[in-house]
Structures are given as C-alpha cells and as structure tokens.
Amino acid sequence: MPAVSKGDGMRGLAVFISDIRNCKSKEAEIKRINKELANIRSKFKGDKALDGYSKKKYVCKLLFIFLLGHDIDFGHMEAVNLLSSNKYTEKQIGYLFISVLVNSNSELIRLINNAIKNDLASRNPTFMCLALHCIANVGSREMGEAFAADIPRILVAGDSMDSVKQSAALCLLRLYKASPDLVPMGEWTARVVHLLNDQHMGVVTAAVSLITCLCKKNPDDFKTCVSLAVSRLSRIVSSASTDLQDYTYYFVPAPWLSVKLLRLLQCYPPPEDAAVKGRLVECLETVLNKAQEPPKSKKVQHSNAKNAILFETISLIIHYDSEPNLLVRACNQLGQFLQHRETNLRYLALESMCTLASSEFSHEAVKTHIETVINALKTERDVSVRQRAVDLLYAMCDRSNAPQIVAEMLSYLETADYSIREEIVLKVAILAEKYAVDYTWYVDTILNLIRIAGDYVSEEVWYRVIQIVINRDDVQGYAAKTVFEALQAPACHENLVKVGGYILGEFGNLIAGDPRSSPLIQFHLLHSKFHLCSVPTRALLLSTYIKFVNLFPEVKPTIQDVLRSDSQLRNADVELQQRAVEYLRLSTVASTDILATVLEEMPPFPERESSILAKLKKKKGPGTVTDLEDTKRDRSVDVNGGPEPAPASTSAVSTPSPSADLLGLGAAPTAPAGPPPSSGGSGLLVDVFSDSASVVAPLAPGSEDNFARFVCKNNGVLFENQLLQIGLKSEFRQNLGRMFIFYGNKTSTQFLNFTPTLICSDDLQPNLNLQTKPVDPTVEGGAQVQQVVNIECVSDFTEAPVLNIQFRYGGTFQNVSVQLPITLNKFFQPTEMASQDFFQRWKQLSNPQQEVQNIFKAKHPMDTEVTKAKIIGFGSALLEEVDPNPANFVGAGIIHTKTTQIGCLLRLEPNLQAQMYRLTLRTSKEAVSQRLCELLSAQF
C-alpha cells in the first residue's frame, strides 16, 4: 500500500480524540461531540467548497463518533464523494466509512456501485483492492448481483496482480457464503483450480479457502484440485523452514496453508490415481514423523502450529479410513498427547481417538490406552476433558473390556458433574446390555445405576430392565430376589420402586418360598414406599397389588383393606381413585379363573427399534454417518428387544410404549423395499416425467475398492460423494444377519423422492433373502436416515446385491449404485480346533475339488498383527500353535446357510523375502472354496 505522507496526519482529528479522552464525565463527552457535529454539519452545508483533505478529516471524525456509540445521520454523500478521489488516503477513508455506516438499503448504493465499478476497471491494484474489500465488507445481495460476474474474471485474469487475486478470491468467498445462487459457475472454475500452483503463497491460501467452500456444492467442477492440492502439500511438507522464509511461522513452513489443504482433501474420497495416493500417503507419514522430532523452539507458537497440522493430518487419515498403518500410527501419536501438560491437547487427543475407535484397523490400538483414559477420568480438572474421556471409554468398549469400563463409569458417576450425568447413565445402560454375557451382571449394573444416579435414569432405561427380565426366563428369579433386597434400604429412589413394583408383581412368586421374602413381607415392603412416591408410581404399585391378589390369595384381605381405604377410594387424583375402585371390585366379584386370566403374566415384548440409543444421539446433537462409532467389532450381540412396558394393569392386552431395544437391532421383519426394476419390454408406455430411472446406474467409481474393504469388517463408510454419504453397520449370526444402512445428506438442501432399492440378480435371488422397508422420501439438509435390512443366507452364493439410490437434488435427478457388502464369509462361525483335530480334518478334505490354492504378490505391508486382524475379521477362528511353522496363519470355521453347513479350513503362508503369500482353502464344496479364496486373497 502507498505510504502515508506526513501531511496526512489530520491534526484536527488528533485534537478532537484528545479532547474526548480528557472529558471527566459522560455529559462532558456528549457536549463536546454535539459541538463537533454542529461544526461538521455547518462545514458540509457551507457555501465554500471543501477540499479532499477537509472532507476526509470530517468524515474520519464522524466515523470515530459512530464507533463511540452515537448515531450519525449525515455525511454519507461526502464519503461517497471521497471515492472519486485519486488520493489513496481519501479513497480509503471513503470506503471505510461506507463499509461501516452504509446499509444495503441505502439510496446511495447505486452511486457507490458506480464508484466501485470505476475502481475495478481502473487496473490500479491499490484501488481495485479497496473496492474488493468494500464489496466483501458490505456483502449485500445488491452488491452480489452487481459484481458476482466481474470478480471471477478479475480472479483468473492473467494480468491481475497477486494482491488483487488474493482480495478477489476472498471477496468471492464472502459473496458466495452470503448468496450462493448469485455466483455463476463457468469457465473460470477450471482456471481457479490452477491457482493452487501459483507462486505467491498468499494467492494459494486465498484460493484454497474459496475452492473448499465451492466444492462442497459443486464437487465435480473442482475434482481436479485433489492432485494439485496433494502436490502443493507435498512441496510444503518436504520443505525446510528456510525454504519458505516469508511464510514460515516459528520454524513451521506455511502452517495455515497446510491446514487448509488438508481440509480441502477431506472434501473428497481417497485419490483413485495410485501415484497421487502414494504421494499423499508419503506426505501424511512425513507429518507423523516430524511430530516425533524434538521441537525446534520452546515457544508455544511453534508447538501450536506443529500440532495444528498434525491434528488435521489425523483427521484426514480418519476420513479416508483405508490405511491401517497410518491409522495405528495416528492412534499411537494421539496416545502420547493423553498425558500432555496442555489441557487443549489432551482434549483434542481424546476427541480424535473417539473417532479412531470406530475403525476396524485402529480399534485395538486405541484399547491399549484404556488405563490412561481411566486415569484422566479420575484426575482431570477440566469437565470438558472428563466428558471426552467418557466418550472415548464408550467408543473403545467391546466384549473383552466391558465389565472394567462399566465399573469405572459407575465409579465416576458418583462424583460426576451434573451436566453430564444423564449422558453417562445412558451410555452405561447401553454398554451393560450390549456386552452382557451374564444377565445377572446386567441386572446388578442397572440397579446400581439407579442407586447412584436415580434422578438421571430416564424412563427408557428402567423400562429396558423390565423388558429383558420378562424376555429371559433365566434371570427372572434373580431379578426378583435382587430388587427385593434393594428395596430394603431405608431410602430408595423412586425409579427403583418402579422397577421393584413391576418385577415383584410379575415374578414375586419365584421368591415367595423363602420366609424372609414371603408374600406379606413383599407387600409391606412395597407399601412402605407408597406414600413417598409420585402419582404415576402409586398407580403402578396399585397394579402390583392386584397382581399379588392373583399370585398370593393369602394376602387378598390385606390388599382389599388398602384399596378400600378412604385415601384410595376418595383420592383427589382421578387415575388413582379409578384404579382403586376397579381393582377392589375385580378382586371381590371375579372368580379365580377370571382373575388368573385377566392378571396373567406379561408376554415377552416384541422387538422394536432403539429409543435409548436415539436419545443418546439426540443429546449429543445431530450427527453424520460417523455415528457408527456405536458399532463395535463383536460379530454377535444378544438381542432382547421390546417396547417399554406400561405399568402393570388389569388387562392382559397392554399397549406397549414406543421405547425399544437399546442397540436398535431388534427391528421386526419388514416388507421388501420393492421389486427391482423389471427387465424386458413388458411396459412400452413410460412416464417420461417420473423420477424413477428406467435403467439402474452403473456402479459408482471406487465402489469396488470400498466393497473389498468391508470383506473383513462390518461397519464404516461404504460410499461418499459431495452430496451423499452411505454408512453401514451390520451383525451376523449363523445364517442370519441384520444390516443398518445410514444415508447422510451432506448438503443444506433437501433430497426429494429419495428411493433406495436392493437389487439381486436372477442367480443370487434364490440363495439370499433380503427384507427391508422403505425410508422417508424426503431427507432434510444435514440429516441422516436409517434403513434396516434383514438378511437370510439360503445357500452359498458368489455375487453381491446392488444398492441403487435415486433422488432429486436441487431439481437434478441423481442415480447412484453401489455393491452391498454381503459376502459368503459374513455367515462364518469361528471354530476352535486342536492341532491334531485340524490336520485330521485337513487330510479328510484332500480331494482336488475341495482345495483351492492361490499364490499372489502382497499388495500391502506384511504386518503380522494386521494379518491376524484380517483373518479374524474374515470370520474364521485364528488357531495359534497349530502349524509347525510359527510364521504361518491357520484358521477354521463353518459357513452356515439355511440348507447346509460347510466346514472350512484355511492356511496362509507368508514369504517376507519375496513379499508373496500362498493361501490354501479346503472346504467340502468347490464353489465355496473358490469364492472364499477370491475374497481373502484380495485383502493382503
């Protein structure tokens, strides 16, 4: 910018500011300002024309008065006149006044726009920058309409100065954010991408910000930016701090640009070009390596810049979720931050590890830090860090560590901050059921939860206990005994009384044989809590009493006395009064058989979708498909779904509440999604205005690679573009499975006529049964919908079904097809074998038709732990110390179909020197051996 000459000091302004500062009171300040306003008004209205310097000085004073909080209702025209000046300082003050004081509805906008057009056409870079800054600062729709077409031309013009390009990019970004519809896409979009190769780092930084915003709505127009961004990032990451001296911040080269480039890459899936992907992986590895180097400065600015790049790198690694080695390294790097003295770093590390825990590749690495996370939960001073520690414990929980994690959460719950107690209660309830091997432990855990934090136990949680107890015969007696003992405490939470009343009303007879829990003792124990409870709980207890009349005839007179009392029959609450009257009458006139029929034991609850998990997600805020962090690696989860029970009533036919299975795995069988598009020419008349495409779209690019990644894992992102994200989580047991498909709208615009369809070929249809139900045809911007698919494997198969999604976005018809990763190995059940049994069975499957062998080159690093994880993820049991060569891997399992069971043995022999594998599979069916060999070979 031009230097300000000594004569531009505006001494009058300096004196006025000094006078204001020296005022002793508010009244004195107002008096001085009013005097100055009168003077300025007289100067503007005087006969003598003011020169540019005087106008600038008086406009500056008005601007200062406005910034002090006083209204300014004149001087706007004088500021507009300053825009026509050829002096930089006068033009600058004019633009500054307009940016601050002129609103978008002003009558002067047309004059201002004319002045801006003149400056943009002047080719004077200083004046052009001032005009662009003003457009961005005002950012009104009127200015957008006037200049949205001109600014892109300035941005990509070959003769534009670097400073002008930088200002134009940021100005266009501001207009696009304010009014996206005003910025036309055209030839300039391809040229703006090449600004990433510009020599001026400021231009590149501004361009990256613009492209990142534009590509979210128009991904195809900017997809070429990926290779250029990788190239630029590679040059920055590999450069020394002395190479980019002007853009090096405390020995870190271009940290802001690096972060912006990494964020831009997160807008797209992994590069398809192997060379580009290899260069990007090299960049990410370099950043991780630099994080291990000793710091070049002790200043906090150095560590902040270095860590900003590191965390954005880890975010990109998590986004791709395709590089096992990088994911594990990222996890180990974050683990070092868990004990860092800086609170913000500990917070960010915990937050990032929550996402890493949902990846198949890094879940085990995350689990190694469990003790550190538990210690953070106990010792952290900052509540937000403790909350992230709870989130991470929840995310890393699986069947192997569930008792430990649940116990630690319960222990922390006693001293936890009130703001996060309800969330912890929900998580404990979900984990306790999801990983309950022994349901007596589950009952103990939930009752302990009610004891510790009863006020925060929502209805969904205690409903769920009752569902499980009713649905499982093996735990009913234990539950009755446990709640009876818990109710003997002098002070019981009301939720415990509800659980106790319901369970004893249904199963109190199972413990009535013990003199210490006789029917009369059970009744007196419950009735001692009656007067301390709210009306809904009293209503439930009255229903329990009438159940006792049926279960224990000997307590009938005692209960009738209670029902007959004035406090019940004349209760001010209509519900309690009605129950007392009806129950008393029922116990008096009904015969034993009628009473037994009306008050028979509640039937098992049908399976429904989850409400507790939904409650937790709602509490955490709207999510994307990354909500799949709830899914873990366990291939089988015990399901005891059901709607929440209504309080025990006189009717055997109850109306269940809409609560549901904690895991959402209990959805009842549903109707098919609809017939696949018919083949052939059965219908010659076609509705040309229909949204339904007559031809299913070909498979989306990259879908085959994503399909292969799901062979050894059950959850993750299956497909992603700039509009739609498709995530999966699935569970399989024997020949049955259930898959949850999550459709995420990544835009701010509705998807209309949203129709996903499952398509099975003629060969696949007899061998695989798929049932699902339609989803809501409208998907709101930023929202996510879920579809449940019930799967049955009838016989072995080789093909995979196709998921076709059709919808309208912004008036444009979209048609996407991906392969759904339902493969034969998903119906594997692992089988443990001793060495002798394995080789005996191996010899029995020695016919040439039963063995398939494949020798192939390793496509990924030959890492032992990764190989083990993939074999286990494939579905077979990994048999240790079976093969004489300890470097080999041996597995065994059974493929379950509806018609038959097929035993399978596998042997994987790695050759580290040659970087080769030999995979041998033996099954009782040749086609199965061939298919399993194809699927597993592609994983190494």
Steps between C-alpha positions, in 0.01 A plus 500: 500500500620858441676662790307768686664835460579721796231746394229240542524502878165684543596706805138612552393134545780439748394807705134386499592150619717652773211722615267198522750306705545790740127532572429448872142381460256353252317834480822682410571244224151540352531879512835490315363256239188712438721808455714313246196364314360853470834621365524216244138552390565871443814426299316249277210746443717809456540687176872440488590176329713271711821350366569125515711527816224681694233254388723213604566659841132566573390157377763346728359693795148376417632144483667536838182644655301205359746253648448667839134392477328815371265511203618670181232621260702712255833499318425198281508696174834658593640150561371387157668805343831390652480181289565705185824640641831389349674515837530167676440634854184688398359203307590268790306712754202517264489121462548454874208730583275322248599154628408597856203737469319438172237227509387292203172691466660839468403723207870559439572138402474579128754782530728278708474218244596740220808614694596137568461411131727786405766385745475137385546615140788734584759218508661685791568209739469717811163641399379156386586352839314779683192439284513122555537550875193724504291245306603229745437716807153607390423161347143591413293321238486819292878511480508129425264547207709792375847342520466120524580464129791749501698367795568150354640666186734711710602192698612296199627787283859451398599862562352529850750573776545244777346729760195551276458124446520444872237766572277377215504141629403605851236744371344228283501266800312760705238551230458125448439444870244782509317411175618175334250531216658827380843354422485343153702185430675521163832480322673676787448201732758290315745789497459585868611147591836571339557784746614222733819499290549876533844608618354751747408316820243763595310438178512124560370541855207715388426264209491194727245670726283583197527154339424322829173691527404466133574128467253407773212588268666444163744212557537392138605848387798499735603133521828575319606697809587178685819425308606867510432521873704184562785639289501834685473328838789271413722797414415674828540193720832399348643852509731628770402798714750714307343426159183700565643777712217749447239235590684315775344541842733410788694244291178347356464556121161646398293346781174677406524392137585142602192480721277643226635250245437209736144622556446531125609138452241393757229618259584213263549122529854356477667572163446229240832566328758272664783753452301784661387275784856380558628858515224594743575204727864605495399851606289368787783274615740796488270708724476211748880460492555872562272482802751261658795734444619722787351851482708768328371765737364510853249768407134401527437639151730235354323212670157643414582523129659156495209339683239672281646330193530170688136493614374596154715221355346252743153625403580425135632152588178431692292637211663260252489202742693294248861493620541264799860601570420871501198447724704308755780758488248780544358321802845458656577867439176606667579267789809709575279808535271338758746588777617832356510792740293713260127453566393583144726232357359239735149601399575481127678166539203346680259640242699365205547159662122470536479499122798266462332250732228441239753385238565129461870568453568720802249373758750265664766773508257734673422236764865493611451847653207399722689547828611850400144596407363363827764698689398814310141438606608495864756779509410757233396842632325615185147360467507514119810276495332257739197490272720415202660225710154353562429518125824318423436225756159451342649485150780256588274264695455145371428161649855459636508817713131578561492402873803718574372802307147477642642472854719808447210700359282406798779599736543835327125557493491554876714815468424597138385849409125532490506620139626166366340250737201421282727430202721267709191317625384439143843375395531266796154360426587443134838337571363285782243344273705487183784304657312309769608136493350432841169685540521489876791742455277718283225510766754583773651774284170674424380482861833645609454769236160590646646506851787733405322735259131428522398855413676466164365156408242567231191290448662331200768348724278344766250392234788315339583302817143376513505406133805283545376336822165414337666372183757278682376222723847429641530839671147550640555337839831677552346835405213453747742409781733791417234771486343366821834539679557844345160625617592423862729803509354783714511746207422369152481703185157508342628334182612204711150482649356491147733219393439313825123538479487378142735202544353382832149532353602265218753268666462546878371141513851375407639616837185459711619159629769669711357609838709815480316603180153362561204658315396710800854627552524590130173694521592689819841585355346653188217671688750664739627698193150581370444834679841635395442453128348710224159426348627293201703277733205457736287396203761238409508372860121465505532284190765296681262449796226357277762272345581383855132412549535258209843365599446479877136449607609509866573876481168581330325634818795725583511645150122549490523700824755727337289543187189562711660778705381857453844607385450283193125497427473877558839597364515844341680352199252351255739231373576365850135513602387314188764230542413448867126467423549268203765281663292466819196401300703258288647327806152470655277373219736322258547125528847353539511395132393842372749671733779273377410569139479878536813523715714239328872554459606757242600341167850559356536838337533506120820637349503864394752765410706676764386807689783522751769514236292761318469695826876495544560619143243776543674613819836505319358705215434422135756262357620374165568149392792506738238411769611151414737529795228314689579188298775277626687202373298230673331297228215380719296701749228355716173666410216531746306775334164623597290804559501655840240346733200693618428478872349165592127519447191292523503420133706223351505695178723799565590782267879516497675834489721577202829442682728240360804285490810681621701400196232553242566145380155374583301632207220264406510344153391753250363507153734493202622835374318441177549294188814562300460681173348260257704377209355451160240696315189422698404865523531697180339816637753684714429801719759744376442728799560226757794524738556126468773431252423222260862388517692448823817707509833315458705447813649821636876551450698358789211289627688176432789611722257595776324166457831316549569693821177366652593134449682501835297761684136571568475875541623816338433730205405306185463792261550874511479785257427867552125444535452165667675284754401136548613326818449144615495304820406134502472195722500136387423181686498159332295538178324822608612859499379852548648801326437866582546736206542868587433757227650839587409819314826700497340808346270768637232417241225236523519171312158437345350170379782318679466133402760233585441162333674166558559305180591131488589325174306196385783274619524666839128525582439131592809494723460821697182641657498876570216679676481870575254786519485829309655813647356850518504641144618840631845532659559842654825688450765380748272216616548125503247220450535134584384188319508150649563196278426150631717238329463123468759281325307214338792347312857590403534784251770690312342830392409797718174699494497853359366800690353758263412846638294746297398848613461860392745764618442862407283396205763255368435127490771299676557127445768313699573127514741320734562137584367406841771309691305184579753227430508129576757538778255714702322174592820351641492372858852457645593150620781430747707186428801326649797432272423129469133559412592765243740283303269201521222707345749651254584152368130411470454796261780387268297457178620734222147646469501597869825700497571837343843657520619845397855639496504876471711811553437703817320827424539639854782495757534151649416584860429203730246676722306641205494155338361343818234769527394444139471122541289546814294768325451258210306285743714197571664413830875569504663181631821564691786243521338267247730539201858369550624824341415780748507758217198339334139582581236229538123546532184294527128567488161393371294678233136491610222500241133410537546176306841378619816567701836507324821445697798711395873481576752758383876539507688821411878474447685833470843532337651823628806487276301460180210710628264220397216301657371148443136456604348152518131442569328164545125462533251227417370700202718620211302818425527609864878439504538704182290794624663519844845485342414791267365712786789438741779531240388853420562608860881455506 
